[in-house]
Short mmCIF file of C-alpha atoms in Angstrom, two decimals:
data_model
loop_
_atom_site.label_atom_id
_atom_site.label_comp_id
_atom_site.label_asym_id
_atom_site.label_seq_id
_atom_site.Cartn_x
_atom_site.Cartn_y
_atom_site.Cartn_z
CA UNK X 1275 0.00 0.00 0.00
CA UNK X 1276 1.22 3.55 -1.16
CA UNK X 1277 1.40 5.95 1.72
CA UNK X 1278 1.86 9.63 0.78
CA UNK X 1279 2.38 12.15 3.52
CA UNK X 1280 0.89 15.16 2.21
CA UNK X 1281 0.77 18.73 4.50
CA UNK X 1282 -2.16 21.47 4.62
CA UNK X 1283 -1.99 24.71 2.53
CA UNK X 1284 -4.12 27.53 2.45
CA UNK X 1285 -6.07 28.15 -0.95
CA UNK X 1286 -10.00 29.01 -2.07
CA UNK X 1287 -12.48 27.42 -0.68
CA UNK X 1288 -14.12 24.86 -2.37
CA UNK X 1289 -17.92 26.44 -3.48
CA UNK X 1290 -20.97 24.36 -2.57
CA UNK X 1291 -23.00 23.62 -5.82
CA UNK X 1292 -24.98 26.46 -6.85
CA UNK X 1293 -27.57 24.66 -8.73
CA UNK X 1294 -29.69 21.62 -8.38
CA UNK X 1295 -28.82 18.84 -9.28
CA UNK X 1296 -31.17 16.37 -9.32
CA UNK X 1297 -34.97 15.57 -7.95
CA UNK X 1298 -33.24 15.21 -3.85
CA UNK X 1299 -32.52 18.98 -4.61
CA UNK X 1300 -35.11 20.39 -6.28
CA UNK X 1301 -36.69 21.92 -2.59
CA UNK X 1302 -33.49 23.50 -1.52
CA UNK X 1303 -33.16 27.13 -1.56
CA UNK X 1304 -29.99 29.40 -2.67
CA UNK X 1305 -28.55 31.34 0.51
CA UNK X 1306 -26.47 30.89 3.77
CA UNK X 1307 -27.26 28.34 6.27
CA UNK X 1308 -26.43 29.55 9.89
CA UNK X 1309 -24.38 26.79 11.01
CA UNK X 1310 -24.10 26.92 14.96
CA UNK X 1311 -22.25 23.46 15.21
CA UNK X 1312 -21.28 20.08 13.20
CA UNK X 1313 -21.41 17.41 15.71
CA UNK X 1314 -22.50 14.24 13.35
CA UNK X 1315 -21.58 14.33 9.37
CA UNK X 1316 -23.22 11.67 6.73
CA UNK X 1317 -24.09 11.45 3.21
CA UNK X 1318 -27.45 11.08 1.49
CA UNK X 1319 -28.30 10.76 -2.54
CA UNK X 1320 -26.22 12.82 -5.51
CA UNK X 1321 -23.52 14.22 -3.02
CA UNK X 1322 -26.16 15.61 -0.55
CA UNK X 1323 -24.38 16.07 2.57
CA UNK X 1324 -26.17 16.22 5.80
CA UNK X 1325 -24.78 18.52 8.90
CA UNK X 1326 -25.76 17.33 12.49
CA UNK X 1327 -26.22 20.80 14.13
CA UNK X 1328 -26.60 20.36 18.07
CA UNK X 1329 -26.43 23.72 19.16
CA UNK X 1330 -29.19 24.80 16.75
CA UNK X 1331 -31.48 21.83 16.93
CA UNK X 1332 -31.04 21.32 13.29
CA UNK X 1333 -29.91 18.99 10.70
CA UNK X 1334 -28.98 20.95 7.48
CA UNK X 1335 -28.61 18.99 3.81
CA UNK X 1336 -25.73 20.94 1.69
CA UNK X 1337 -25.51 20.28 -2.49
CA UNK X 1338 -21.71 19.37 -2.62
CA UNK X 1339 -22.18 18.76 -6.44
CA UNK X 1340 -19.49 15.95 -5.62
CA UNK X 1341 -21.07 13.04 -7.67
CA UNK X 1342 -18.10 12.37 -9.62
CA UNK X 1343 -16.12 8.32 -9.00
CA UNK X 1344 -13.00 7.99 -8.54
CA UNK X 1345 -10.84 6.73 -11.75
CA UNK X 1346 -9.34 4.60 -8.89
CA UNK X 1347 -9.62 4.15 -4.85
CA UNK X 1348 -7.53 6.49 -3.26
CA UNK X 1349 -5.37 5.59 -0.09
CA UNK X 1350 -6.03 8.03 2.53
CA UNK X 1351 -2.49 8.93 4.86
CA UNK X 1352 -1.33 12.12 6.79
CA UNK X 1353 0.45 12.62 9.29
CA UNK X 1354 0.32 14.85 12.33
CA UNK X 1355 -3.40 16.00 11.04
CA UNK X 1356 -4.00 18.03 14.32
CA UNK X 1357 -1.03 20.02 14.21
CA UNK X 1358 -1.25 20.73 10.67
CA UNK X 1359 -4.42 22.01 10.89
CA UNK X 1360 -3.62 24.16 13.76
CA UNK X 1361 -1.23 25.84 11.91
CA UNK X 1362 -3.32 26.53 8.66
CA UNK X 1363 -6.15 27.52 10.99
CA UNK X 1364 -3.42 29.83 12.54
CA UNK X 1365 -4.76 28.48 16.55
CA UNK X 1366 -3.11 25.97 18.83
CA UNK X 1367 -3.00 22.05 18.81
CA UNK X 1368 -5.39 21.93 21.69
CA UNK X 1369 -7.75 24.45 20.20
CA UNK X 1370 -8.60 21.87 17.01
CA UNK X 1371 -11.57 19.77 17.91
CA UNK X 1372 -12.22 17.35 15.02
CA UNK X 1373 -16.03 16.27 15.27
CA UNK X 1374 -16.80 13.99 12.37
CA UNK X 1375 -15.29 12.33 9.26
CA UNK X 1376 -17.58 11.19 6.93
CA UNK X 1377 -16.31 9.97 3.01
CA UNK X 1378 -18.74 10.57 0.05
CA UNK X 1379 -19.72 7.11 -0.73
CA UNK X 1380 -20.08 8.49 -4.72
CA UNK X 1381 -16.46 10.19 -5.39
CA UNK X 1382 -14.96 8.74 -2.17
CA UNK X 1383 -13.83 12.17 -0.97
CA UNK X 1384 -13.16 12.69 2.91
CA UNK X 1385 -14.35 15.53 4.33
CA UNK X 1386 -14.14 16.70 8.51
CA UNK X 1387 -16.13 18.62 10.82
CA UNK X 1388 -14.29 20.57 12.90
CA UNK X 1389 -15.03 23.12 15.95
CA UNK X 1390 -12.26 25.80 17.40
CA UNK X 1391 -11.10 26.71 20.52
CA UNK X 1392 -13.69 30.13 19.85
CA UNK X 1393 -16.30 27.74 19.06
CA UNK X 1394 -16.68 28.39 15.17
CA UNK X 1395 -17.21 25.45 13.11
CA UNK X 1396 -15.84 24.46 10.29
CA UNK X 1397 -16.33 22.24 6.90
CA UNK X 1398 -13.20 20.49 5.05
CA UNK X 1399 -12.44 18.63 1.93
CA UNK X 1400 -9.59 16.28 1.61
CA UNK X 1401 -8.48 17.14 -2.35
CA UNK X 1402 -5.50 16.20 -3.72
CA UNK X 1403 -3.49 15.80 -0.66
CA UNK X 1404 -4.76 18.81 0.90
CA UNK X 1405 -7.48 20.27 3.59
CA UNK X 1406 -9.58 22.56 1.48
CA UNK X 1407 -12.31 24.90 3.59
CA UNK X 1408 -15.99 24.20 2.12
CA UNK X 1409 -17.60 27.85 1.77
CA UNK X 1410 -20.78 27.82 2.79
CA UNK X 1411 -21.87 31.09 1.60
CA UNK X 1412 -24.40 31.46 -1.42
CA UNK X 1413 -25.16 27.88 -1.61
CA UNK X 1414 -27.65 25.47 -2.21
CA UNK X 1415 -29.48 23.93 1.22
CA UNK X 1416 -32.24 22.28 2.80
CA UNK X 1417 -32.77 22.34 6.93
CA UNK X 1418 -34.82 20.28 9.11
CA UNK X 1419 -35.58 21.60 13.05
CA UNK X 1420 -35.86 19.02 15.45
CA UNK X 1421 -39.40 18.39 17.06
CA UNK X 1422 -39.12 18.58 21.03
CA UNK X 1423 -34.95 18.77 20.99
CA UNK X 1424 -33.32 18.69 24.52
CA UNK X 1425 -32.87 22.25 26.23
CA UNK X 1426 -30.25 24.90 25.94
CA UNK X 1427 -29.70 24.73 29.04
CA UNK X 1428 -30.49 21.22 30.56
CA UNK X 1429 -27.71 19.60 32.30
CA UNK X 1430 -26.95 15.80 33.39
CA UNK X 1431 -26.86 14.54 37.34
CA UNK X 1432 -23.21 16.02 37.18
CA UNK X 1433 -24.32 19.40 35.71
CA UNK X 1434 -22.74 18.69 32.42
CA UNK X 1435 -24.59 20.40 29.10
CA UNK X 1436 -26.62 18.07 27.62
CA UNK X 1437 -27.79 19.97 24.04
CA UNK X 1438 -24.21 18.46 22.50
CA UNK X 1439 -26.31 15.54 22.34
CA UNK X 1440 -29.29 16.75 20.53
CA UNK X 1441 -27.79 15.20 17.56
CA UNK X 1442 -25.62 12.18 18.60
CA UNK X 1443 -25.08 10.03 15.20
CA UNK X 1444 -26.81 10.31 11.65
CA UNK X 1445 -27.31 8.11 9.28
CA UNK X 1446 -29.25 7.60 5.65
CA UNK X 1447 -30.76 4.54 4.38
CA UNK X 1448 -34.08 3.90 2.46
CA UNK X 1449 -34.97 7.78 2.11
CA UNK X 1450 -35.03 8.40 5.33
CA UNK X 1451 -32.21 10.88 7.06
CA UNK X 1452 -32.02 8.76 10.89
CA UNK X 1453 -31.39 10.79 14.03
CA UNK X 1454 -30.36 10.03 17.48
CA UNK X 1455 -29.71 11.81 20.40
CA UNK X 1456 -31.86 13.50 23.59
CA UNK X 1457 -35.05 14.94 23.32
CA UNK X 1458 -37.12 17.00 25.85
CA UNK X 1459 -39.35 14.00 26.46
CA UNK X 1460 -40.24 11.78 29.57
CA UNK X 1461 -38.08 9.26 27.80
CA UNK X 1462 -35.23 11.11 26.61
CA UNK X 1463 -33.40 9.10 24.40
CA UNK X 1464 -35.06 9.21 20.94
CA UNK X 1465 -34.37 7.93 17.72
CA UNK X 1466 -35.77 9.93 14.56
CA UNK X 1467 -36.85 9.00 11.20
CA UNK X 1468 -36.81 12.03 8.32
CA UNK X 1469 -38.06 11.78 5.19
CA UNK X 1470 -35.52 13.00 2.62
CA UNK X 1471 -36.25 15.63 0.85
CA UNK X 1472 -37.11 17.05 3.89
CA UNK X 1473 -41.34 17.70 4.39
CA UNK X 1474 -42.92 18.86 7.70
CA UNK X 1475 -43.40 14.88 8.85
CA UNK X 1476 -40.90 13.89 11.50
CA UNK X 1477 -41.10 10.39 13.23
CA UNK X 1478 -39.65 10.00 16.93
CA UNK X 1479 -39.29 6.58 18.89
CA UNK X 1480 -38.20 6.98 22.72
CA UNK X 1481 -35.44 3.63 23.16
CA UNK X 1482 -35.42 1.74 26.18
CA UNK X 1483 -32.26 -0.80 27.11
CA UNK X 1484 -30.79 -3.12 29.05
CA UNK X 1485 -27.73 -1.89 30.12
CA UNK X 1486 -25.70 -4.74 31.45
CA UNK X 1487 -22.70 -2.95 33.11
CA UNK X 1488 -25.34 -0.42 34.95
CA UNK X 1489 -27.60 -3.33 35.81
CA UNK X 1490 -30.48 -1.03 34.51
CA UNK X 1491 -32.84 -0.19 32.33
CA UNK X 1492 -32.36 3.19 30.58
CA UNK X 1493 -34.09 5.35 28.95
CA UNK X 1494 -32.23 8.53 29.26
CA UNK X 1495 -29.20 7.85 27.57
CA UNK X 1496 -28.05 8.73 24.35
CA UNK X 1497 -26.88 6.44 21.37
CA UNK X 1498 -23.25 7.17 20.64
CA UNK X 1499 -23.09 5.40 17.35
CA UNK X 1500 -25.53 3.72 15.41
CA UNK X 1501 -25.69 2.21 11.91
CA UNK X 1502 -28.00 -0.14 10.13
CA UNK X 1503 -27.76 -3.82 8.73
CA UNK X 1504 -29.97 -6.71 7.60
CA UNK X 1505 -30.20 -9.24 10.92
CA UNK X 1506 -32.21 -12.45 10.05
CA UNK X 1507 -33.73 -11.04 7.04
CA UNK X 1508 -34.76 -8.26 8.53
CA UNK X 1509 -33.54 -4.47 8.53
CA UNK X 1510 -32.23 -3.49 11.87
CA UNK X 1511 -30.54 -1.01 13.91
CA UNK X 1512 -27.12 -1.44 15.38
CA UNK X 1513 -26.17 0.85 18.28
CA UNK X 1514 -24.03 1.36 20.85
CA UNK X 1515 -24.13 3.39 24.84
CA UNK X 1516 -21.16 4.78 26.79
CA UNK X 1517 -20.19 1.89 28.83
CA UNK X 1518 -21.02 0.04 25.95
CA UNK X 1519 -23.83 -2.23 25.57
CA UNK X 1520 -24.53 -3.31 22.28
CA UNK X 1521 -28.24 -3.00 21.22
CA UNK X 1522 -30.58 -4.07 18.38
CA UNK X 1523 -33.77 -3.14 17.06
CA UNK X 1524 -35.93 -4.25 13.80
CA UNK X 1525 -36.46 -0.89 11.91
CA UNK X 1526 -39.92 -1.51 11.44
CA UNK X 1527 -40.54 -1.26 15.06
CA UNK X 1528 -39.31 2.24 16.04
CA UNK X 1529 -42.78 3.76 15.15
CA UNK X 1530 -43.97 7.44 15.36
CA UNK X 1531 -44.53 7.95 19.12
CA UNK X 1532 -43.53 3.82 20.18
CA UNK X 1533 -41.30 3.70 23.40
CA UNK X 1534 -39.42 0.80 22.06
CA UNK X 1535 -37.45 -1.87 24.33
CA UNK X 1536 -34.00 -2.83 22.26
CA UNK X 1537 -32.15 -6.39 22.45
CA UNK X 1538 -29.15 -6.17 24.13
CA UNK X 1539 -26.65 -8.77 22.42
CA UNK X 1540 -23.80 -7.62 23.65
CA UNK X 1541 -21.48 -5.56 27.16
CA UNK X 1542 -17.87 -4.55 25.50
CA UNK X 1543 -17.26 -3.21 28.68
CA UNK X 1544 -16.92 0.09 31.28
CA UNK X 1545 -15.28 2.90 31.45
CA UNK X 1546 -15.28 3.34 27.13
CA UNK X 1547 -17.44 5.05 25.18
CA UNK X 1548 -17.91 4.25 21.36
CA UNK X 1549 -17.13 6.48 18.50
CA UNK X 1550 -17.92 5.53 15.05
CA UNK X 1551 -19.30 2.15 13.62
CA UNK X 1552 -19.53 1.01 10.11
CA UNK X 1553 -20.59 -2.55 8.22
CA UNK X 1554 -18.15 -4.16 6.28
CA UNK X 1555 -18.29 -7.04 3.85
CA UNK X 1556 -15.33 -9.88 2.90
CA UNK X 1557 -16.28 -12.74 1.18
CA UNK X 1558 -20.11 -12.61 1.48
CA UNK X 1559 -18.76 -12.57 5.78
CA UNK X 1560 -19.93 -9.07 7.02
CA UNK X 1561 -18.93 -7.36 10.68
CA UNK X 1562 -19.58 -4.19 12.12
CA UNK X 1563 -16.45 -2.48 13.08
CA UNK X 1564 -16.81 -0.35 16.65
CA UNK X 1565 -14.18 2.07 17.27
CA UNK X 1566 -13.94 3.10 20.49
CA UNK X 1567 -12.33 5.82 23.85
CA UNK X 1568 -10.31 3.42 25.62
CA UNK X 1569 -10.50 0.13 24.03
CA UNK X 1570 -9.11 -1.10 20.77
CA UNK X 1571 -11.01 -1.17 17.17
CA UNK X 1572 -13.72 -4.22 17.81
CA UNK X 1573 -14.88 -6.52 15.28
CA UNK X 1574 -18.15 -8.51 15.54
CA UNK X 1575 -19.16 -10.39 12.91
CA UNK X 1576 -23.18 -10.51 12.03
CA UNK X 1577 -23.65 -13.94 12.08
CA UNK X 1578 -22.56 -13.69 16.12
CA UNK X 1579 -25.29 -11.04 16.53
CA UNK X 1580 -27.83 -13.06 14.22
CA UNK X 1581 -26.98 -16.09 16.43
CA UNK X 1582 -27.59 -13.90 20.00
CA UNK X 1583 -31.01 -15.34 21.04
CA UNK X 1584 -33.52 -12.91 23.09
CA UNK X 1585 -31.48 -9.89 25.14
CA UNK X 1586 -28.88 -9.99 27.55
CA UNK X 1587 -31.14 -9.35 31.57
CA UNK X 1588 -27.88 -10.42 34.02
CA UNK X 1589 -25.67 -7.74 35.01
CA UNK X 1590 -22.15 -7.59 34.37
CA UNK X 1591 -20.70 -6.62 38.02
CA UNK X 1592 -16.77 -7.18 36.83
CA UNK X 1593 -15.58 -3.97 36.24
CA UNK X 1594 -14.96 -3.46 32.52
CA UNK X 1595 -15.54 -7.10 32.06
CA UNK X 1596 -17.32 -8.08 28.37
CA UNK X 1597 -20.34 -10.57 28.17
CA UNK X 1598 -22.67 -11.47 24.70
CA UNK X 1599 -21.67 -11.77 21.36
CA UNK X 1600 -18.10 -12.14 21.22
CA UNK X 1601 -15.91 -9.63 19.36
CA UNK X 1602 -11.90 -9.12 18.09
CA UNK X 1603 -9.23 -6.56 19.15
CA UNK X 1604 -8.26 -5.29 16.24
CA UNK X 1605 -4.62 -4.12 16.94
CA UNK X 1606 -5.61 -0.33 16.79
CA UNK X 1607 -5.98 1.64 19.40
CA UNK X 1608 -7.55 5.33 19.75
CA UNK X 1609 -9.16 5.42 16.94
CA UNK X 1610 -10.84 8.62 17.14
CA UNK X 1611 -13.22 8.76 13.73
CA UNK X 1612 -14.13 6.08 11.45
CA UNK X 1613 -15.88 5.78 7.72
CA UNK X 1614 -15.60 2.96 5.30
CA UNK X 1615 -14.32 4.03 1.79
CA UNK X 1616 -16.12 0.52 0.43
CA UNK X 1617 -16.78 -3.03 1.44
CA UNK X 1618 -13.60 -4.09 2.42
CA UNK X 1619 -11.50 -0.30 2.51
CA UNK X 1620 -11.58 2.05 5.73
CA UNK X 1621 -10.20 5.07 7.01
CA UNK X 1622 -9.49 5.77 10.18
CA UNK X 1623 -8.23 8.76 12.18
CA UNK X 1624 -5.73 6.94 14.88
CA UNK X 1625 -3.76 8.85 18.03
CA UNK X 1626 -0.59 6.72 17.62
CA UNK X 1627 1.40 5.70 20.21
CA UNK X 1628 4.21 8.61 19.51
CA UNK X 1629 1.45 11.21 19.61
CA UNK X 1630 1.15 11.52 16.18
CA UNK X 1631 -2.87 12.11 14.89
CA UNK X 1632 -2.40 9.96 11.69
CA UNK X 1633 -5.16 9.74 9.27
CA UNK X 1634 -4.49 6.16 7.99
CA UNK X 1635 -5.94 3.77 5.12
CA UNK X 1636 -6.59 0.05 5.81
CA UNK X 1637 -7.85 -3.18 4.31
CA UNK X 1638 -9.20 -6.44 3.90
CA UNK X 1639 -6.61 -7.82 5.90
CA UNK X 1640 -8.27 -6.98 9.44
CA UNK X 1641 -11.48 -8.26 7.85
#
């Protein structure tokens, strides 16, 4: 594998399409979106590329006009990613917050969300070995408010702001942009169902779980990462907690105003928090791939979770001890963000052991 090490430099930004470009457009209107945040980034039909916007309660769907493939997969590698884009950004190391990476699964471009120490956010395009700024000024958009988002001001049992978790994950599947994160609700922890383009109907579940390390049921609780798969013949969604339970539900269940009970097939243990989590495919053998705070990259393979009969009820008391379907280290650690650039091609943005924020390109091998 070819691994370039390629540095950040400072030229135009790269302009949002300006006209419409296709029937998932045709609603969106020509102006400015007022971006408050990017906490969650993901892809939807002809380069559409959907915003997660916490702070404003909003999801906001951006013509990229990037609908062009690749002439051949590229290999993703830099080095020191952090302090490069401190520099370029003309801030500190410390002051670089990198929210999201999310790779256009049509031209296989990377692009990162990223927040400063002054809390402006920004949009950037990996193109041709460089971090580009996206303008977002005099483009094309769509926008989507949340119905009954958590508060401004609300606060966990430790007083810690909650609204960074209005929007905790997105993903797009079947024409509908999927949502979760914390409502204002009873039952806080909601999943949501959008129809793409984006219309006034807005479907909400509130998610209930066994959470083995807690010994609980909760309801309040956000989802940290979700994604969606086929589980027995059946469309389903994947997700993981802090502390990290592993938890299933059959898509057709999470119904416009259902409090829904998910399966728990899986603890991968205390203390950890998961990050990003994508399906992969070798062979016709697919696993989900879990990265992770303070354990290593996980691999589960589907036909463990398929295999999982009812939901995990017994309480894991071990500290950080794992119980369920089983799973495989993968031998990286601190994996910080995670997209797939195919079936069997990811990219992942890794906090070696030297320090060094490395945005690396891996294979089939791990598979």
């Amino acid at each position: 594998m070819k691994h370039l090490l390629v540095t950040l430099t400072m030229i135009s930004g790269i302009a949002l399409s300006s006209f419409a470009t296709g029937s998932a457009t045709e609603n969106f209107v020509f102006g400015t979106p007022e971006v408050q945040s990017i906490h969650a980034l993901t892809f939807g039909p002809e380069g559409v590329l959907f915003l997660g916007d916490s702070k404003a309660a909003r999801v906001w769907a951006l013509a990229t006009d990037d609908t062009e493939a690749p002439a051949e997969m590229p290999t993703y590698r830099m080095d020191n990613v952090d302090e490069v884009l401190a520099a370029q950004l003309g801030v500190d190391a410390n002051e670089v917050a990198i929210q999201d990476m999310a790779i256009n699964p049509i031209s296989k471009q990377l692009y990162l969300a990223v927040h400063l120490g002054d809390g402006k956010a920004i949009l950037l395009l990996y193109k041709g070995g460089q971090f580009i700024p996206v303008a977002m000024e005099n483009v094309r958009y769509s926008e989507v408010a949340l119905e009954n988002a958590v508060a401004e001001d609300a606060t966990d049992r430790r007083g810690r702001p909650l609204r960074v978790w209005a929007i905790s994950d997105l993903s797009f599947a079947n024409d509908q942009l999927m949502v979760s994160g914390l409502s204002n609700q009873e039952f806080a922890s909601t999943f949501r169902s959008i129809p793409f383009p984006f219309q006034t109907e807005q479907q909400a579940a509130s998610l209930e779980i066994f959470h083995a390390a807690h010994g609980r049921f909760e309801t309040y609780a956000p989802i940290k990462t979700f994604t969606t798969a086929e589980v027995n013949g059946k469309a389903h969604l994947i997700a993981s907690y802090t502390c990290t339970p592993l938890v299933v539900w059959p898509l057709e269940t999470l119904e416009p105003g259902a409090h829904v009970k998910g399966r728990t097939v899986a603890e991968l243990g205390s203390n950890n928090s998961p990050l990003d989590m994508v399906v992969m495919n070798n062979g016709g053998e697919r696993y989900v791939l879990l990265s992770n705070t303070n354990r290593a990259l996980m691999k589960v393979a589907l036909t463990d979770i398929e295999a999982f009969e009812g939901t995990m009820t017994d309480p894991v008391e071990e500290r950080a001890a794992t119980a369920g379907t089983e799973f495989i280290a993968l031998p990286f650690v601190n994996v910080l963000q995670l997209d797939k650039l195919d079936d069997t091609n990811f990219v992942m943005l890794q906090r070696q052991a030297n320090g060094n924020l490395a945005l690396v390109t891996a294979g089939d091998r791990w598979l």
